[in-house]
Each structure stands twice: as C-alpha cells, then as structure tokens.
Short mmCIF file of C-alpha atoms in Angstrom, two decimals:
data_model
loop_
_atom_site.label_atom_id
_atom_site.label_comp_id
_atom_site.label_asym_id
_atom_site.label_seq_id
_atom_site.Cartn_x
_atom_site.Cartn_y
_atom_site.Cartn_z
CA MET A 149 -31.92 -152.15 -6.75
CA GLY A 150 -33.58 -150.94 -3.43
CA ALA A 151 -37.20 -151.83 -4.50
CA THR A 152 -39.46 -154.38 -2.80
CA GLN A 153 -42.47 -156.22 -3.80
CA SER A 154 -45.14 -153.54 -2.39
CA THR A 155 -42.74 -150.95 -4.62
CA MET A 156 -43.49 -153.07 -7.90
CA LEU A 157 -47.01 -153.85 -7.40
CA ASP A 158 -47.94 -150.48 -6.25
CA ALA A 159 -46.43 -149.25 -9.76
CA GLY A 160 -48.57 -151.75 -11.55
CA PHE A 161 -46.26 -154.38 -11.94
CA THR A 162 -47.89 -158.21 -12.24
CA GLN A 163 -45.70 -160.83 -10.31
CA VAL A 164 -45.08 -163.80 -12.37
CA GLY A 165 -45.15 -166.19 -9.44
CA ALA A 166 -45.68 -166.00 -5.61
CA ASP A 167 -42.44 -167.12 -4.63
CA PHE A 168 -40.04 -165.53 -6.85
CA PRO A 169 -39.41 -161.55 -7.36
CA VAL A 170 -39.67 -161.33 -10.95
CA PHE A 171 -42.40 -158.95 -12.05
CA LEU A 172 -44.31 -158.25 -15.73
CA HIS A 173 -43.68 -153.92 -16.64
CA PRO A 174 -47.43 -152.93 -17.21
CA LYS A 175 -47.03 -151.52 -20.17
CA SER A 176 -44.13 -153.26 -22.22
CA HIS A 177 -44.80 -156.55 -20.50
CA HIS A 178 -40.55 -156.89 -19.97
CA GLU A 179 -39.48 -158.76 -17.08
CA TYR A 180 -37.83 -157.01 -14.20
CA ALA A 181 -36.50 -158.47 -11.17
CA LEU A 182 -35.60 -157.64 -7.62
CA ALA A 183 -31.92 -157.58 -6.78
CA ARG A 184 -31.76 -160.93 -4.68
CA LEU A 185 -29.49 -163.77 -3.29
CA GLU A 186 -30.34 -167.58 -3.77
CA ARG A 187 -29.02 -169.94 -1.58
CA LYS A 188 -28.88 -173.92 -2.41
CA THR A 189 -31.57 -175.80 -0.23
CA GLY A 190 -32.01 -179.00 -2.81
CA LYS A 191 -31.62 -180.76 -5.77
CA GLY A 192 -32.16 -179.21 -9.31
CA TYR A 193 -32.82 -176.01 -10.25
CA GLN A 194 -35.81 -175.65 -7.95
CA GLY A 195 -33.76 -176.51 -4.98
CA PHE A 196 -33.39 -172.46 -3.88
CA SER A 197 -34.17 -170.20 -0.97
CA VAL A 198 -34.37 -166.66 -2.25
CA ASP A 199 -33.58 -163.37 -0.03
CA THR A 200 -34.11 -159.87 -1.35
CA ALA A 201 -33.32 -157.93 1.72
CA GLY A 202 -30.22 -155.64 1.56
CA VAL A 203 -28.58 -157.28 -1.31
CA SER A 204 -26.10 -155.15 -2.69
CA LEU A 205 -25.71 -154.71 -6.87
CA GLU A 206 -22.40 -156.92 -6.46
CA ASP A 207 -23.85 -159.88 -4.93
CA ASP A 208 -26.92 -159.79 -7.20
CA LEU A 209 -24.82 -160.07 -10.01
CA LEU A 210 -22.23 -162.72 -8.68
CA ARG A 211 -25.70 -165.17 -8.76
CA ARG A 212 -25.52 -164.88 -12.50
CA ASP A 213 -24.34 -167.75 -15.04
CA LEU A 214 -21.65 -166.04 -17.21
CA THR A 215 -19.66 -162.88 -16.54
CA ILE A 216 -21.26 -161.50 -19.97
CA ASN A 217 -24.59 -161.40 -18.52
CA ALA A 218 -23.35 -160.06 -14.94
CA MET A 219 -23.35 -156.20 -16.25
CA ALA A 220 -25.51 -153.22 -15.12
CA ILE A 221 -25.98 -149.71 -15.83
CA GLN A 222 -28.10 -147.19 -14.04
CA VAL A 223 -31.40 -145.76 -15.78
CA VAL A 224 -33.59 -143.13 -14.87
CA GLY A 225 -36.51 -145.23 -13.86
CA LEU A 226 -39.03 -147.86 -13.66
CA PHE A 227 -40.55 -146.56 -16.67
CA ASP A 228 -37.76 -144.81 -18.58
CA ASP A 229 -34.78 -146.94 -19.55
CA THR A 230 -32.46 -143.92 -20.49
CA PRO A 231 -28.77 -145.11 -19.28
CA VAL A 232 -27.52 -142.79 -16.98
CA GLY A 233 -23.62 -143.15 -16.36
CA ALA A 234 -20.98 -146.21 -17.04
CA VAL A 235 -21.74 -149.77 -17.43
CA ILE A 236 -21.12 -151.66 -14.02
CA ASP A 237 -18.96 -154.12 -14.53
CA PRO A 238 -17.23 -155.96 -11.39
CA TYR A 239 -16.65 -159.63 -12.85
CA GLY A 240 -15.18 -158.78 -16.09
CA GLY A 241 -17.91 -159.28 -18.97
CA GLN A 242 -16.55 -156.40 -20.99
CA GLN A 243 -13.22 -157.93 -21.46
CA ASP A 244 -15.06 -161.47 -22.03
CA LEU A 245 -16.96 -160.29 -24.69
CA ALA A 246 -13.98 -158.61 -26.50
CA ASP A 247 -12.31 -162.05 -25.84
CA LYS A 248 -15.69 -163.72 -27.10
CA LEU A 249 -15.54 -165.78 -24.09
CA LEU A 250 -18.27 -167.36 -22.46
CA ARG A 251 -17.08 -167.85 -18.25
CA HIS A 252 -18.92 -168.41 -15.47
CA ILE A 253 -18.70 -166.29 -12.73
CA SER A 254 -18.06 -168.51 -9.03
CA PRO A 255 -18.70 -171.96 -8.55
CA ALA A 256 -22.31 -170.97 -7.47
CA PHE A 257 -22.67 -171.56 -11.40
CA ALA A 258 -22.96 -175.35 -10.48
CA GLU A 259 -25.48 -175.33 -8.01
CA ASP A 260 -27.87 -174.73 -11.21
CA PRO A 261 -27.90 -177.39 -13.65
CA LEU A 262 -30.02 -176.00 -16.15
CA ARG A 263 -27.16 -173.29 -16.35
CA VAL A 264 -25.09 -176.62 -18.61
CA LEU A 265 -28.06 -176.13 -20.99
CA ARG A 266 -27.77 -172.27 -20.91
CA VAL A 267 -24.34 -171.96 -21.87
CA ALA A 268 -24.60 -174.40 -24.81
CA ARG A 269 -27.69 -172.43 -26.16
CA PHE A 270 -25.55 -169.08 -25.95
CA TYR A 271 -22.69 -171.09 -27.41
CA ALA A 272 -25.17 -171.88 -30.41
CA ARG A 273 -26.39 -168.06 -30.44
CA PHE A 274 -23.13 -166.41 -30.83
CA TYR A 275 -21.25 -169.31 -32.94
CA ALA A 276 -21.24 -167.09 -36.10
CA GLN A 277 -19.29 -164.20 -33.63
CA GLY A 278 -16.26 -167.01 -32.85
CA PHE A 279 -17.51 -167.27 -29.08
CA HIS A 280 -15.86 -170.32 -27.08
CA VAL A 281 -16.04 -172.03 -23.87
CA HIS A 282 -13.74 -171.21 -20.98
CA THR A 283 -11.68 -174.32 -20.13
CA ASP A 284 -12.34 -173.79 -16.50
CA THR A 285 -16.39 -173.50 -17.33
CA ALA A 286 -16.29 -176.80 -19.71
CA ARG A 287 -14.65 -178.58 -16.91
CA LEU A 288 -17.41 -177.49 -14.37
CA MET A 289 -20.31 -178.38 -17.01
CA GLN A 290 -18.83 -182.21 -17.06
CA ALA A 291 -18.60 -182.00 -13.42
CA ILE A 292 -22.32 -180.75 -12.96
CA ALA A 293 -23.15 -183.67 -15.21
CA ASP A 294 -21.46 -186.16 -13.73
CA SER A 295 -22.46 -185.33 -10.49
CA GLY A 296 -26.11 -186.48 -11.59
CA GLU A 297 -27.64 -182.88 -11.27
CA LEU A 298 -28.93 -183.14 -14.69
CA HIS A 299 -31.43 -185.76 -13.56
CA HIS A 300 -33.12 -183.81 -11.48
CA LEU A 301 -33.77 -181.56 -14.26
CA SER A 302 -37.65 -181.92 -15.40
CA ARG A 303 -38.26 -183.36 -18.89
CA GLU A 304 -39.86 -179.95 -19.93
CA ARG A 305 -37.09 -177.69 -18.91
CA ILE A 306 -34.93 -180.19 -21.01
CA TRP A 307 -37.06 -179.42 -24.03
CA THR A 308 -37.75 -175.74 -23.63
CA GLU A 309 -33.90 -174.99 -23.67
CA SER A 310 -33.31 -177.44 -26.73
CA VAL A 311 -35.93 -175.71 -28.66
CA LYS A 312 -34.81 -172.20 -27.77
CA ALA A 313 -31.28 -173.90 -29.42
CA LEU A 314 -33.27 -174.91 -32.17
CA GLY A 315 -34.29 -171.67 -33.01
CA GLU A 316 -30.94 -170.34 -33.50
CA THR A 317 -29.20 -169.86 -36.88
CA HIS A 318 -26.43 -172.48 -35.52
CA ALA A 319 -28.53 -174.57 -33.95
CA PHE A 320 -26.11 -177.52 -34.44
CA ALA A 321 -23.64 -176.00 -32.06
CA TYR A 322 -25.61 -176.66 -29.12
CA PHE A 323 -25.97 -180.37 -29.46
CA GLU A 324 -22.35 -180.63 -30.84
CA LEU A 325 -21.37 -178.88 -27.30
CA LEU A 326 -22.82 -181.19 -25.06
CA ASP A 327 -21.84 -183.98 -27.08
CA ASP A 328 -18.09 -183.11 -27.01
CA LEU A 329 -18.24 -182.72 -23.00
CA GLY A 330 -19.83 -186.22 -22.87
CA ILE A 331 -22.83 -184.52 -21.62
CA LEU A 332 -25.20 -185.40 -24.51
CA VAL A 333 -25.15 -188.74 -23.22
CA LYS A 334 -26.79 -188.00 -19.71
CA ILE A 335 -29.99 -186.48 -21.11
CA LEU A 336 -30.49 -187.97 -24.85
CA PRO A 337 -28.40 -191.23 -24.45
CA ASP A 338 -29.74 -192.87 -27.93
CA LEU A 339 -28.72 -189.61 -29.59
CA ALA A 340 -25.48 -189.62 -28.15
CA LEU A 341 -24.90 -193.41 -29.24
CA ALA A 342 -26.10 -192.69 -32.74
CA TRP A 343 -23.27 -189.74 -32.97
CA GLN A 344 -20.69 -192.07 -32.14
CA ASN A 345 -20.59 -192.54 -36.05
CA ARG A 346 -19.15 -189.13 -36.71
CA THR A 347 -20.08 -189.17 -40.73
CA LEU A 348 -23.47 -189.27 -39.34
CA ARG A 349 -23.20 -186.82 -36.93
CA THR A 350 -21.79 -184.46 -39.49
CA ARG A 351 -24.71 -185.23 -42.04
CA THR A 352 -27.18 -184.44 -39.28
CA PHE A 353 -25.39 -181.03 -38.51
CA GLN A 354 -25.44 -180.17 -42.34
CA ALA A 355 -29.13 -180.54 -42.49
CA LEU A 356 -29.90 -178.88 -39.59
CA SER A 357 -28.00 -175.86 -40.69
CA ARG A 358 -29.49 -175.78 -43.81
CA ALA A 359 -33.03 -176.16 -42.12
CA CYS A 360 -32.09 -173.09 -39.91
CA THR A 361 -30.83 -170.77 -42.32
CA THR A 362 -33.64 -171.32 -44.80
CA LYS A 363 -36.20 -168.63 -44.98
CA ASN A 364 -39.89 -169.16 -45.56
CA SER A 365 -42.84 -166.70 -44.82
CA GLU A 366 -45.33 -169.30 -45.18
CA SER A 367 -47.00 -169.52 -42.18
CA HIS A 368 -46.94 -173.38 -41.90
CA GLN A 369 -43.17 -173.36 -42.13
CA GLU A 370 -43.06 -171.05 -39.56
CA LYS A 371 -45.61 -172.92 -37.33
CA PHE A 372 -43.78 -176.17 -37.79
CA ALA A 373 -40.32 -175.14 -37.77
CA ILE A 374 -39.23 -176.84 -34.73
CA ALA A 375 -41.19 -180.06 -35.69
CA ILE A 376 -38.85 -180.14 -38.77
CA LYS A 377 -35.57 -179.39 -37.09
CA PHE A 378 -36.46 -182.04 -34.58
CA ALA A 379 -37.21 -184.52 -37.28
CA LEU A 380 -33.94 -183.66 -38.95
CA LEU A 381 -32.31 -184.16 -35.53
CA ILE A 382 -33.56 -187.54 -35.08
CA SER A 383 -32.75 -188.68 -38.66
CA ALA A 384 -29.90 -190.62 -36.75
CA PHE A 385 -32.25 -192.92 -36.04
CA LEU A 386 -32.77 -193.70 -39.63
CA PRO A 387 -32.05 -197.44 -40.59
CA THR A 388 -28.92 -197.30 -43.12
CA HIS A 389 -31.15 -198.71 -45.91
CA ALA A 390 -34.73 -198.89 -46.49
CA PRO A 391 -35.72 -200.73 -43.21
CA SER A 392 -37.27 -204.38 -42.81
CA GLY A 393 -39.54 -205.24 -40.22
CA THR A 394 -36.88 -205.66 -37.42
CA ALA A 395 -35.09 -202.34 -37.81
CA ASN A 396 -38.66 -200.42 -38.35
CA VAL A 397 -38.91 -201.37 -34.75
CA ALA A 398 -35.50 -200.56 -33.50
CA ALA A 399 -36.15 -196.96 -35.14
CA ASN A 400 -39.16 -196.53 -33.37
CA THR A 401 -38.52 -198.16 -30.15
CA THR A 402 -35.52 -195.69 -30.01
CA LEU A 403 -37.44 -192.40 -31.14
CA ALA A 404 -40.11 -193.48 -28.04
CA ARG A 405 -37.14 -193.53 -25.56
CA THR A 406 -36.30 -189.74 -27.36
CA PHE A 407 -39.81 -188.60 -26.64
CA ASP A 408 -39.82 -190.01 -23.15
CA ALA A 409 -36.63 -188.12 -22.25
CA LEU A 410 -37.75 -184.60 -23.90
CA MET A 411 -41.43 -184.85 -23.51
CA PRO A 412 -42.06 -182.90 -26.83
CA PRO A 413 -45.68 -181.49 -28.05
CA ASN A 414 -47.82 -184.22 -30.24
CA ALA A 415 -47.07 -182.09 -33.23
CA VAL A 416 -43.55 -182.62 -32.87
CA LYS A 417 -43.66 -186.47 -32.32
CA THR A 418 -46.11 -186.76 -35.32
CA LEU A 419 -43.95 -185.54 -37.43
CA ALA A 420 -40.76 -186.97 -36.11
CA SER A 421 -42.53 -190.74 -36.60
CA LEU A 422 -43.76 -189.63 -39.98
CA PHE A 423 -40.22 -188.93 -40.83
CA LEU A 424 -38.58 -191.98 -40.01
CA ALA A 425 -41.57 -194.08 -41.43
CA HIS A 426 -41.61 -192.33 -44.93
CA TYR A 427 -38.02 -191.39 -45.16
CA HIS A 428 -36.61 -194.12 -47.42
CA THR A 429 -39.96 -194.24 -49.54
CA VAL A 430 -39.66 -190.34 -50.26
CA SER A 431 -35.89 -190.51 -51.14
CA GLY A 432 -36.43 -193.26 -53.23
CA ILE A 433 -38.53 -191.60 -55.28
CA ILE A 434 -36.39 -188.70 -55.48
CA THR A 435 -33.53 -191.01 -56.54
CA GLY A 436 -35.52 -192.84 -59.00
CA LEU A 437 -36.54 -189.70 -60.76
CA SER A 438 -33.21 -188.12 -60.65
CA LEU A 439 -31.78 -191.12 -62.41
CA CYS A 440 -34.42 -191.18 -65.09
CA ASP A 441 -33.21 -187.81 -65.89
CA THR A 442 -29.67 -188.00 -65.77
CA GLY A 443 -27.97 -185.86 -68.70
CA LYS A 444 -30.72 -183.46 -68.35
CA SER A 445 -29.18 -179.85 -67.11
CA ASP A 446 -32.09 -177.91 -65.79
CA ASP A 447 -32.92 -177.86 -62.26
CA THR A 448 -36.29 -179.31 -62.94
CA ALA A 449 -35.15 -182.49 -64.64
CA SER A 450 -32.36 -183.05 -62.24
CA GLY A 451 -35.38 -183.92 -59.46
CA ARG A 452 -34.41 -180.82 -57.35
CA PHE A 453 -38.04 -179.56 -57.79
CA ILE A 454 -40.78 -182.36 -57.88
CA ASP A 455 -44.48 -182.17 -57.48
CA GLY A 456 -45.34 -182.97 -54.01
CA LYS A 457 -48.36 -185.17 -54.98
CA THR A 458 -45.78 -187.39 -56.51
CA LEU A 459 -43.41 -187.32 -53.46
CA LEU A 460 -46.30 -187.85 -51.23
CA SER A 461 -48.76 -190.36 -52.87
CA PRO A 462 -47.11 -193.22 -51.58
CA CYS A 463 -47.14 -192.24 -48.21
CA LEU A 464 -50.85 -190.58 -48.38
CA ASN A 465 -52.37 -194.11 -49.91
CA THR A 466 -50.86 -196.35 -46.96
CA PRO A 467 -54.23 -196.74 -44.50
CA LYS A 468 -52.93 -195.16 -41.68
CA HIS A 469 -52.08 -191.95 -42.89
CA THR A 470 -55.02 -191.28 -45.46
CA ASN A 471 -56.54 -187.89 -45.09
CA ASP A 472 -53.70 -187.18 -42.40
CA CYS A 473 -52.92 -183.55 -42.41
CA ALA A 474 -49.59 -183.83 -41.00
CA ILE A 475 -48.56 -186.18 -43.63
CA ILE A 476 -49.01 -182.67 -46.14
CA LEU A 477 -46.25 -181.08 -43.86
CA LEU A 478 -43.51 -183.70 -44.43
#
C-alpha cells in the first residue's frame, strides 16, 4: 500500500513483468505486488488494464478471487514481515475459513476465467480439511464455462493449473469438482466422456490417490511424479481388454486430442503413450504370475513384488522401445 514502481525498484526489487506491478524481493525472492485495480478490457485472463494510483486496501482486496485470499495485516516494512496489529478482513474471510467455505467475493470473479480452475485447485488442496465450494460460487463457475470464456485460456495456463493440482495430495478432487459441475467437458472433453462411466472414474481416482500419497525419495520418482500421475489420469482411455489394432488407434487418437488440449511436456507425453501401449502386456504378466502362485501366502509369491526385468522384457524387446530410457520409468 502506498508504494510505487520507483519505490520498489529503488529498494532493490526486480519487476516480474513490464506491464504488471509484481516484484521479487532481492533476498527471499518472494513476490510483492502493488495495490491495484483491474478492469476488464478483453477476453481471457490477460484482458485487463491495471491501475495502481490511489487504490485503497479494500479496493485491492475486492479484486481477489476468494474471501479466504482477501485478508491483510500490516507489517513493519518491506524487509521486515513482523505483523503489526489485527487482521484486516473486510469480506468475511476468517468466518469462511472457520466454515471451511470457498466463496467468491464479488461478480468481478467472472472477469478472469482462470479463477474457475484456481477454485478447483484450492478445493483439492483443502479437501482433507472438509472445505466445500459455496453454491453461488459453483453456479458462477458454471456460468463462466457456459459463456465460452474458458476457450480464451491458453493451453499452457490450463496445463500449469492442472500440474499444480496434480501436486496436491488429493489431486483427484480437482478433476472431480470440474467434472461434477459440467466444466471438465469444456477443457478436456474426451476425459469427461470417458468418466461418464462412473465405475471407471472411481477407479481412476483411486489410482491417482495412491500415487499422490505414496512417498518415494528416489530422484527419478520425484522428477517424473507428474508424468506418472498424468499417465494414471488418462488410464480412462485404455481399451477394456487387450487392445486390437482398431482399439489401439482409437485410444491413441483420444490421447493425441488430450495432448493437444493441454500441451504437456514431451516427457509426460512419452510416458502416457507408453502406458497406453504396454498396460495390458504388463498387467497380463502380473496376473499370470499371481495365478501361478495361488495358495502361497507371502507377498513375493502373491505377485506384489516382481522383478522389473520380468515385467518390462516384453516392452523392451519391441523394436520401437529397445534401449528406451523412458520405458524403464514405466
């Protein structure tokens, strides 16, 4: 409050973008933003003009998405975040926190379609705490989707928000909310169509939940966590039985459309493609070994722990994937 671009630059802060009043702290690299008003001037999340002159704290907080994100507290200064005084809460954020409620502040929420995905992401983040979306906010999210505004979001922005959601412990809740509100069909229509089979949707969510709650310190697991979760997400495209040539083509076509809708990195696309191509082969080996070990009680005999080379040999020996490092991750 009360600062200007010159104030921040003179203090050693670095401006993030030439047209946006957000600055990086010279030591912590945390983001600091000038109080501002935003006015809708076009379509999508970039269609705004920004004004920082004479903006009150209440005006600045009013432009936020949710009441729980619209609270403030005075601090000592730019280089000392020690709180001074009480929480400033003009829009009831503290009560909504107590009520575990995700509620938009004003009709201005509808001016930025990215907020639809942000609310779903917050829902996933606070799912375990029992948070829910206010009925009016859910209706507004649906109205934004029905207006066609989501089509003005870049594929990169949709992917970025989805990746953040996949990083949450209850990532499935992000997709569940969007699907239940009829919004997912606007951005990922093939996934929404597949999940009309509720049994399939439940199974996908269960697999995703296990992946999100499994901890693995190995560097490759951390590095490829998003790729693994995305592969599980698109398991909805798997043919019901070992695929014929026609079923394979259909699954790959559906996957290609999803890639086009999201523009994920190549590493993510590679693993997802491998997952669809080899899932039935690998699961068939597991099933076969488990049947052979029927009656044995220890975990190794029951097929829970199977040597990786045994599982991957049919995949590794195909000409397309000989010495393919990505297959090792599968």
